[in-house]
Amino acid sequence: MEITRRRLLSALSAAGLLAAIPAGRADAAAAAEGRARLLANTVAVFAGTAASNARPETAAKLAAIERTARANLKAMDEAGEGELFAGLPLGTDDAHLNTTYRRLYETALATRAPGSGLHGDTAVQRRVIDGLVWLHERYYGDQSKGYYGNWFHWEIGISQSVSKTLALLADEVASYRPELVRTYVTSMDAYLRNGTDGDVNLDSRFHTGANLADITTNRILQGALLGEGGEARIRKALTDQLTVFLTIDPYRLRHGVTDGHYADGSFIQHASVAYTGSYGKGLLTRVVQTLKILDGTGFAHGGELVPTVYGWVKDGFAPLIFEGWMMEIVKGRAVARTDSGYADVAVVVEAAVDLSSLAAAADATALKSYVKHIRATSRTALDPARFVSPVSVARYADIVGDASVPPADLNPAERSVAFNAMDKTVHRRPGYAFALARSSDRISKYEYMNGENLMPWFQGDGAYYLYLSGQDQTQAYGVDYYTTVSPYGLAGVMAPVEQRRSVPELYGKAYYDNPGHPLHFTSSSESQNKYVYFPRGTNSHSGGAVLGAYGAAGMVQSSDAAHRDRALLPDDFVVYRNATATKSWFLLDDEIVVLAAGVGDAAGRAVTTTVDARTAGPDDRISLTGIRRDGRSWTGPGTADLRWLRYANTTQDTSVGYLFLDTPPVRVALDRVTRSRRVVRTANPDTPVTRSVLGVTVDGAAGARPARLAYALVPNATEELLRAHHRHGPLKVLANSPRMQAISHGGLGLTAANTFTRGRHETAGLRVDGPASVLVRRQGRHGGATTAVAVSDPTMGRDRITVLLLGRHLQKVTADPGVRVSRAPGGTRIDVDTHHAYGRSLTVTLRG
């Protein structure tokens, strides 16, 4: 097969990426034409075109643009001393300054949007320009007085609003205040303090991933505005931005950067935070916008980069979106915001809509089908008026109205995904999706910052989320889940019984402030990141394997880096010790099996294990039924030694079953809880939320010996199904200890094992050397029987894993590179080369 230029670039080599930028300098006329086209594209992207804005579908978007601008103008009329807009006093609050600049951009936007009542209003445009001048003279131009508060506002947020405002008003600025562009570009460069000489620094931890895309897009616009000579700035910004397209190789880091997309679909920002659903969608938006801005300018072959971005959507975003809802496990501190979930996915939909206009035919069709799939399955109607671009609104309407495009997910209906590079797992079946948040010494336990996500302590300790089909997920998860469910009682969590305090409660501000300490704790220091904002665990074992549509995951629970480094930290810095546990999750068709061993606490505290926590409307009709271990029927709430339990919300027509395979008595609570959304985020409105909260827990007494548990979640279970499972169920727990955890499922012919320690581990005809995650599935009979095996290294540090299948020797049919099969005494030996596999599952199919 011929290796085309497009295919070469999609492989994402660094050299290939640079080929996306044309070699050599354009002549003066071509460069000027390119800059003019770039600015025209920018106006079209944000303000729309005469054609797009004449469409009836964009009327709501245009009305929103005009309504916002008129409200801003009114606020300008009412501004007091030290304000450009009423209610935003300036001089000490960087967030107010950032918002002030954004409002100027919003006002300018209405004057360039065809169809707006303010379109072409020169007086309003000059008022915006005067506002820019006033702000620069008083609150921005003196860099010795600026750069207080959040670095993001000074290096990204303000520059973004200013650059777009100047691009929208380029002609009027040129005639009214021609010096303003150069004045602002000089200041914006000066505020790029984490850069080098007023430009990007690819070695800076601040200039990575989504942040880098934002900074470089700003600089592309600035280059176009500067006129002659701006081409060099554009080319340099593009060269820098292209690095975000590179797939992160953890063994060959460029500039030491771990932020970005990984081969398994993971996305990381802030060096160690799983962040597809927040910074990841920000990067997606910015990159797609940049591709549209560059279209036809001659500055880059943007079309060559589209296959890479399509891959992000297909393998990175689509598995994490369930019926139009972005899963909680990849949103960092954004889980505490009130506008997450369905609104997050609207951003992805707009990017997919625009990407479909740039993609090749097959990919374009797949993206359009995906857009229609989300529209058809989401429980909340997507509002295209919230899109950034009126052009995107029109394109969306075209896709929705195209009968030749069928709705289709980018995922198969049955899929298990191990995002091992960011310690997350997603398992999907028709009717439900299961999402698991793990952590390790590579990946943060949680993210807290800026007063957001105030009680995050256990969110990466095996917390899981079971999304049921047809349910409005705002009633099950989102901000109200964290508001009404105890942070110690999140589903899947094993927590010590204690009371922790949020960062503002501990230190009186949103961060720990101690710049004089050798670790130099300031609001944006590395020590703040490491110990306060997004601490990592201290365990190396977190990962799992995937075999077809089935999966296994394992994790050793640990305390965080602050507890480990207590002796290095200031005396007034508060650290918390975690409970101990070794955990496994086995992901099947009708069941998610959970094993835990060594559950306890070395400090002797009581430990609570939460089997599940579910929320519902306060007036929803809930029933709790079950069978005790002695065969008697049971109805809850209460505490009982149960074989199985069924939770049913008859109002929502949803249910979950719980099979207690080897579990002490469980406590089942159904409480009416009312709390303010402000308990999880200081900027949330003080709005009380009431939910009916289910808690299914196992209580371990203080000083008790380490316990073990084995149970299964059964989504959408009926009582008949649960009774059948008890009587002749296919599930069997083969091992459950801190050394090995394993199950078998007779109906699937599946054996799955996680091993955690060195040495030999053996169960059910399977022998494994050292820590590993292994799935074995036998199908067929006699001469047509096949055995498929998947192996993964959950420690990320092993060079080779050896598995022995006991019994008759089997012949290799197919195998991934790095998998070797040989005859061994007692069976078939499989050697798997896991060196630098970074948790990737390697598979082999055998016959015999």
mmCIF file of N, CA and C in Angstrom, residues 240-310:
data_model
loop_
_atom_site.group_PDB
_atom_site.id
_atom_site.type_symbol
_atom_site.label_atom_id
_atom_site.label_comp_id
_atom_site.label_asym_id
_atom_site.label_seq_id
_atom_site.Cartn_x
_atom_site.Cartn_y
_atom_site.Cartn_z
ATOM 1 N N ASP A 240 4.506 25.689 17.493
ATOM 2 C CA ASP A 240 4.313 25.336 18.894
ATOM 3 C C ASP A 240 3.018 24.551 19.096
ATOM 4 N N GLN A 241 1.935 25.002 18.445
ATOM 5 C CA GLN A 241 0.655 24.338 18.647
ATOM 6 C C GLN A 241 0.655 22.920 18.103
ATOM 7 N N LEU A 242 1.411 22.672 17.062
ATOM 8 C CA LEU A 242 1.423 21.332 16.481
ATOM 9 C C LEU A 242 1.879 20.276 17.472
ATOM 10 N N THR A 243 2.609 20.671 18.513
ATOM 11 C CA THR A 243 3.056 19.684 19.485
ATOM 12 C C THR A 243 1.889 19.063 20.241
ATOM 13 N N VAL A 244 0.734 19.727 20.303
ATOM 14 C CA VAL A 244 -0.395 19.126 21.014
ATOM 15 C C VAL A 244 -1.006 17.988 20.212
ATOM 16 N N PHE A 245 -0.671 17.885 18.928
ATOM 17 C CA PHE A 245 -1.185 16.787 18.108
ATOM 18 C C PHE A 245 -0.391 15.507 18.313
ATOM 19 N N LEU A 246 0.779 15.612 18.888
ATOM 20 C CA LEU A 246 1.613 14.433 19.092
ATOM 21 C C LEU A 246 1.029 13.533 20.171
ATOM 22 N N THR A 247 0.971 12.258 19.890
ATOM 23 C CA THR A 247 0.570 11.295 20.908
ATOM 24 C C THR A 247 1.675 11.198 21.947
ATOM 25 N N ILE A 248 1.291 11.312 23.224
ATOM 26 C CA ILE A 248 2.288 11.275 24.287
ATOM 27 C C ILE A 248 2.873 9.868 24.405
ATOM 28 N N ASP A 249 4.199 9.780 24.319
ATOM 29 C CA ASP A 249 4.915 8.533 24.577
ATOM 30 C C ASP A 249 5.563 8.682 25.950
ATOM 31 N N PRO A 250 5.049 8.006 26.974
ATOM 32 C CA PRO A 250 5.572 8.219 28.335
ATOM 33 C C PRO A 250 7.031 7.819 28.494
ATOM 34 N N TYR A 251 7.562 7.080 27.527
ATOM 35 C CA TYR A 251 8.959 6.657 27.622
ATOM 36 C C TYR A 251 9.895 7.558 26.810
ATOM 37 N N ARG A 252 9.308 8.443 26.030
ATOM 38 C CA ARG A 252 10.103 9.381 25.235
ATOM 39 C C ARG A 252 9.400 10.735 25.253
ATOM 40 N N LEU A 253 9.361 11.331 26.426
ATOM 41 C CA LEU A 253 8.652 12.595 26.580
ATOM 42 C C LEU A 253 9.377 13.707 25.845
ATOM 43 N N ARG A 254 8.607 14.586 25.229
ATOM 44 C CA ARG A 254 9.149 15.772 24.581
ATOM 45 C C ARG A 254 8.953 16.959 25.525
ATOM 46 N N HIS A 255 10.039 17.632 25.823
ATOM 47 C CA HIS A 255 10.019 18.773 26.751
ATOM 48 C C HIS A 255 9.525 18.353 28.143
ATOM 49 N N GLY A 256 9.607 17.071 28.456
ATOM 50 C CA GLY A 256 9.159 16.586 29.759
ATOM 51 C C GLY A 256 7.662 16.626 29.955
ATOM 52 N N VAL A 257 6.889 16.784 28.887
ATOM 53 C CA VAL A 257 5.447 17.025 28.983
ATOM 54 C C VAL A 257 4.677 15.705 28.993
ATOM 55 N N THR A 258 3.841 15.537 30.013
ATOM 56 C CA THR A 258 2.933 14.392 30.064
ATOM 57 C C THR A 258 1.503 14.783 29.713
ATOM 58 N N ASP A 259 1.251 16.049 29.454
ATOM 59 C CA ASP A 259 -0.093 16.522 29.122
ATOM 60 C C ASP A 259 -0.412 16.251 27.662
ATOM 61 N N GLY A 260 -1.576 15.668 27.412
ATOM 62 C CA GLY A 260 -2.007 15.447 26.045
ATOM 63 C C GLY A 260 -2.698 14.108 25.887
ATOM 64 N N HIS A 261 -2.853 13.699 24.640
ATOM 65 C CA HIS A 261 -3.538 12.452 24.304
ATOM 66 C C HIS A 261 -2.547 11.295 24.238
ATOM 67 N N TYR A 262 -2.973 10.143 24.748
ATOM 68 C CA TYR A 262 -2.165 8.936 24.779
ATOM 69 C C TYR A 262 -2.719 7.910 23.786
ATOM 70 N N ALA A 263 -1.917 6.886 23.530
ATOM 71 C CA ALA A 263 -2.301 5.895 22.524
ATOM 72 C C ALA A 263 -3.579 5.155 22.892
ATOM 73 N N ASP A 264 -3.866 4.994 24.176
ATOM 74 C CA ASP A 264 -5.069 4.256 24.581
ATOM 75 C C ASP A 264 -6.309 5.134 24.672
ATOM 76 N N GLY A 265 -6.208 6.412 24.256
ATOM 77 C CA GLY A 265 -7.350 7.320 24.287
ATOM 78 C C GLY A 265 -7.385 8.214 25.505
ATOM 79 N N SER A 266 -6.485 7.990 26.459
ATOM 80 C CA SER A 266 -6.439 8.836 27.662
ATOM 81 C C SER A 266 -6.045 10.260 27.304
ATOM 82 N N PHE A 267 -6.487 11.203 28.159
ATOM 83 C CA PHE A 267 -6.044 12.586 28.055
ATOM 84 C C PHE A 267 -5.693 13.084 29.443
ATOM 85 N N ILE A 268 -4.520 13.688 29.565
ATOM 86 C CA ILE A 268 -4.039 14.200 30.849
ATOM 87 C C ILE A 268 -3.704 15.673 30.723
ATOM 88 N N GLN A 269 -4.043 16.442 31.754
ATOM 89 C CA GLN A 269 -3.624 17.833 31.889
ATOM 90 C C GLN A 269 -3.129 18.005 33.325
ATOM 91 N N HIS A 270 -2.372 19.054 33.564
ATOM 92 C CA HIS A 270 -1.772 19.281 34.878
ATOM 93 C C HIS A 270 -0.862 18.129 35.288
ATOM 94 N N ALA A 271 -0.238 17.502 34.307
ATOM 95 C CA ALA A 271 0.777 16.466 34.490
ATOM 96 C C ALA A 271 0.219 15.130 34.943
ATOM 97 N N SER A 272 -0.903 15.119 35.697
ATOM 98 C CA SER A 272 -1.348 13.840 36.251
ATOM 99 C C SER A 272 -2.853 13.740 36.456
ATOM 100 N N VAL A 273 -3.633 14.665 35.896
ATOM 101 C CA VAL A 273 -5.080 14.662 36.099
ATOM 102 C C VAL A 273 -5.786 14.123 34.854
ATOM 103 N N ALA A 274 -6.641 13.117 35.044
ATOM 104 C CA ALA A 274 -7.476 12.609 33.951
ATOM 105 C C ALA A 274 -8.508 13.674 33.611
ATOM 106 N N TYR A 275 -8.440 14.225 32.373
ATOM 107 C CA TYR A 275 -9.127 15.503 32.170
ATOM 108 C C TYR A 275 -9.820 15.634 30.815
ATOM 109 N N THR A 276 -10.194 14.520 30.212
ATOM 110 C CA THR A 276 -10.860 14.579 28.906
ATOM 111 C C THR A 276 -12.091 15.471 28.942
ATOM 112 N N GLY A 277 -12.854 15.383 30.026
ATOM 113 C CA GLY A 277 -14.145 16.066 30.093
ATOM 114 C C GLY A 277 -14.091 17.520 30.463
ATOM 115 N N SER A 278 -12.909 18.102 30.610
ATOM 116 C CA SER A 278 -12.814 19.524 30.921
ATOM 117 C C SER A 278 -11.732 20.166 30.055
ATOM 118 N N TYR A 279 -10.479 20.039 30.446
ATOM 119 C CA TYR A 279 -9.410 20.580 29.601
ATOM 120 C C TYR A 279 -9.364 19.885 28.241
ATOM 121 N N GLY A 280 -9.709 18.609 28.206
ATOM 122 C CA GLY A 280 -9.690 17.885 26.935
ATOM 123 C C GLY A 280 -10.671 18.456 25.942
ATOM 124 N N LYS A 281 -11.873 18.770 26.419
ATOM 125 C CA LYS A 281 -12.839 19.357 25.475
ATOM 126 C C LYS A 281 -12.446 20.785 25.122
ATOM 127 N N GLY A 282 -11.751 21.472 26.052
ATOM 128 C CA GLY A 282 -11.229 22.792 25.712
ATOM 129 C C GLY A 282 -10.198 22.727 24.608
ATOM 130 N N LEU A 283 -9.303 21.740 24.691
ATOM 131 C CA LEU A 283 -8.316 21.551 23.628
ATOM 132 C C LEU A 283 -8.987 21.196 22.312
ATOM 133 N N LEU A 284 -9.961 20.299 22.362
ATOM 134 C CA LEU A 284 -10.681 19.910 21.147
ATOM 135 C C LEU A 284 -11.323 21.119 20.489
ATOM 136 N N THR A 285 -11.999 21.940 21.279
ATOM 137 C CA THR A 285 -12.644 23.141 20.750
ATOM 138 C C THR A 285 -11.636 24.071 20.097
ATOM 139 N N ARG A 286 -10.538 24.345 20.815
ATOM 140 C CA ARG A 286 -9.570 25.308 20.309
ATOM 141 C C ARG A 286 -8.908 24.810 19.033
ATOM 142 N N VAL A 287 -8.573 23.536 18.982
ATOM 143 C CA VAL A 287 -7.903 22.992 17.810
ATOM 144 C C VAL A 287 -8.823 23.036 16.596
ATOM 145 N N VAL A 288 -10.080 22.656 16.770
ATOM 146 C CA VAL A 288 -11.015 22.688 15.634
ATOM 147 C C VAL A 288 -11.246 24.126 15.177
ATOM 148 N N GLN A 289 -11.377 25.042 16.122
ATOM 149 C CA GLN A 289 -11.511 26.447 15.739
ATOM 150 C C GLN A 289 -10.297 26.929 14.962
ATOM 151 N N THR A 290 -9.118 26.529 15.388
ATOM 152 C CA THR A 290 -7.905 26.953 14.694
ATOM 153 C C THR A 290 -7.867 26.388 13.287
ATOM 154 N N LEU A 291 -8.268 25.127 13.119
ATOM 155 C CA LEU A 291 -8.312 24.552 11.777
ATOM 156 C C LEU A 291 -9.246 25.354 10.874
ATOM 157 N N LYS A 292 -10.376 25.823 11.425
ATOM 158 C CA LYS A 292 -11.310 26.629 10.629
ATOM 159 C C LYS A 292 -10.731 28.010 10.342
ATOM 160 N N ILE A 293 -10.042 28.585 11.329
ATOM 161 C CA ILE A 293 -9.456 29.903 11.139
ATOM 162 C C ILE A 293 -8.365 29.880 10.077
ATOM 163 N N LEU A 294 -7.638 28.767 10.003
ATOM 164 C CA LEU A 294 -6.521 28.652 9.057
ATOM 165 C C LEU A 294 -6.958 28.259 7.655
ATOM 166 N N ASP A 295 -8.204 27.820 7.496
ATOM 167 C CA ASP A 295 -8.665 27.282 6.221
ATOM 168 C C ASP A 295 -8.464 28.281 5.081
ATOM 169 N N GLY A 296 -7.694 27.873 4.092
ATOM 170 C CA GLY A 296 -7.489 28.697 2.911
ATOM 171 C C GLY A 296 -6.493 29.820 3.068
ATOM 172 N N THR A 297 -5.801 29.902 4.211
ATOM 173 C CA THR A 297 -4.859 31.002 4.431
ATOM 174 C C THR A 297 -3.475 30.728 3.861
ATOM 175 N N GLY A 298 -3.163 29.454 3.645
ATOM 176 C CA GLY A 298 -1.831 29.092 3.173
ATOM 177 C C GLY A 298 -0.806 28.958 4.276
ATOM 178 N N PHE A 299 -1.191 29.228 5.509
ATOM 179 C CA PHE A 299 -0.229 29.125 6.607
ATOM 180 C C PHE A 299 -0.025 27.692 7.094
ATOM 181 N N ALA A 300 -0.974 26.811 6.828
ATOM 182 C CA ALA A 300 -0.847 25.428 7.274
ATOM 183 C C ALA A 300 -1.742 24.538 6.432
ATOM 184 N N HIS A 301 -1.327 23.274 6.303
ATOM 185 C CA HIS A 301 -2.163 22.260 5.678
ATOM 186 C C HIS A 301 -3.066 21.665 6.759
ATOM 187 N N GLY A 302 -4.065 22.419 7.159
ATOM 188 C CA GLY A 302 -4.885 22.001 8.293
ATOM 189 C C GLY A 302 -5.582 20.677 8.070
ATOM 190 N N GLY A 303 -5.952 20.390 6.828
ATOM 191 C CA GLY A 303 -6.650 19.148 6.537
ATOM 192 C C GLY A 303 -5.848 17.910 6.878
ATOM 193 N N GLU A 304 -4.531 18.044 6.873
ATOM 194 C CA GLU A 304 -3.677 16.902 7.190
ATOM 195 C C GLU A 304 -3.795 16.494 8.652
ATOM 196 N N LEU A 305 -4.251 17.399 9.503
ATOM 197 C CA LEU A 305 -4.316 17.136 10.932
ATOM 198 C C LEU A 305 -5.680 16.596 11.355
ATOM 199 N N VAL A 306 -6.648 16.653 10.462
ATOM 200 C CA VAL A 306 -8.014 16.267 10.809
ATOM 201 C C VAL A 306 -8.117 14.807 11.256
ATOM 202 N N PRO A 307 -7.437 13.837 10.585
ATOM 203 C CA PRO A 307 -7.561 12.445 11.051
ATOM 204 C C PRO A 307 -7.145 12.256 12.503
ATOM 205 N N THR A 308 -6.159 13.017 12.949
ATOM 206 C CA THR A 308 -5.741 12.914 14.351
ATOM 207 C C THR A 308 -6.849 13.368 15.287
ATOM 208 N N VAL A 309 -7.468 14.494 14.967
ATOM 209 C CA VAL A 309 -8.535 15.019 15.825
ATOM 210 C C VAL A 309 -9.744 14.086 15.788
ATOM 211 N N TYR A 310 -10.022 13.506 14.623
ATOM 212 C CA TYR A 310 -11.100 12.516 14.538
ATOM 213 C C TYR A 310 -10.816 11.341 15.469
#
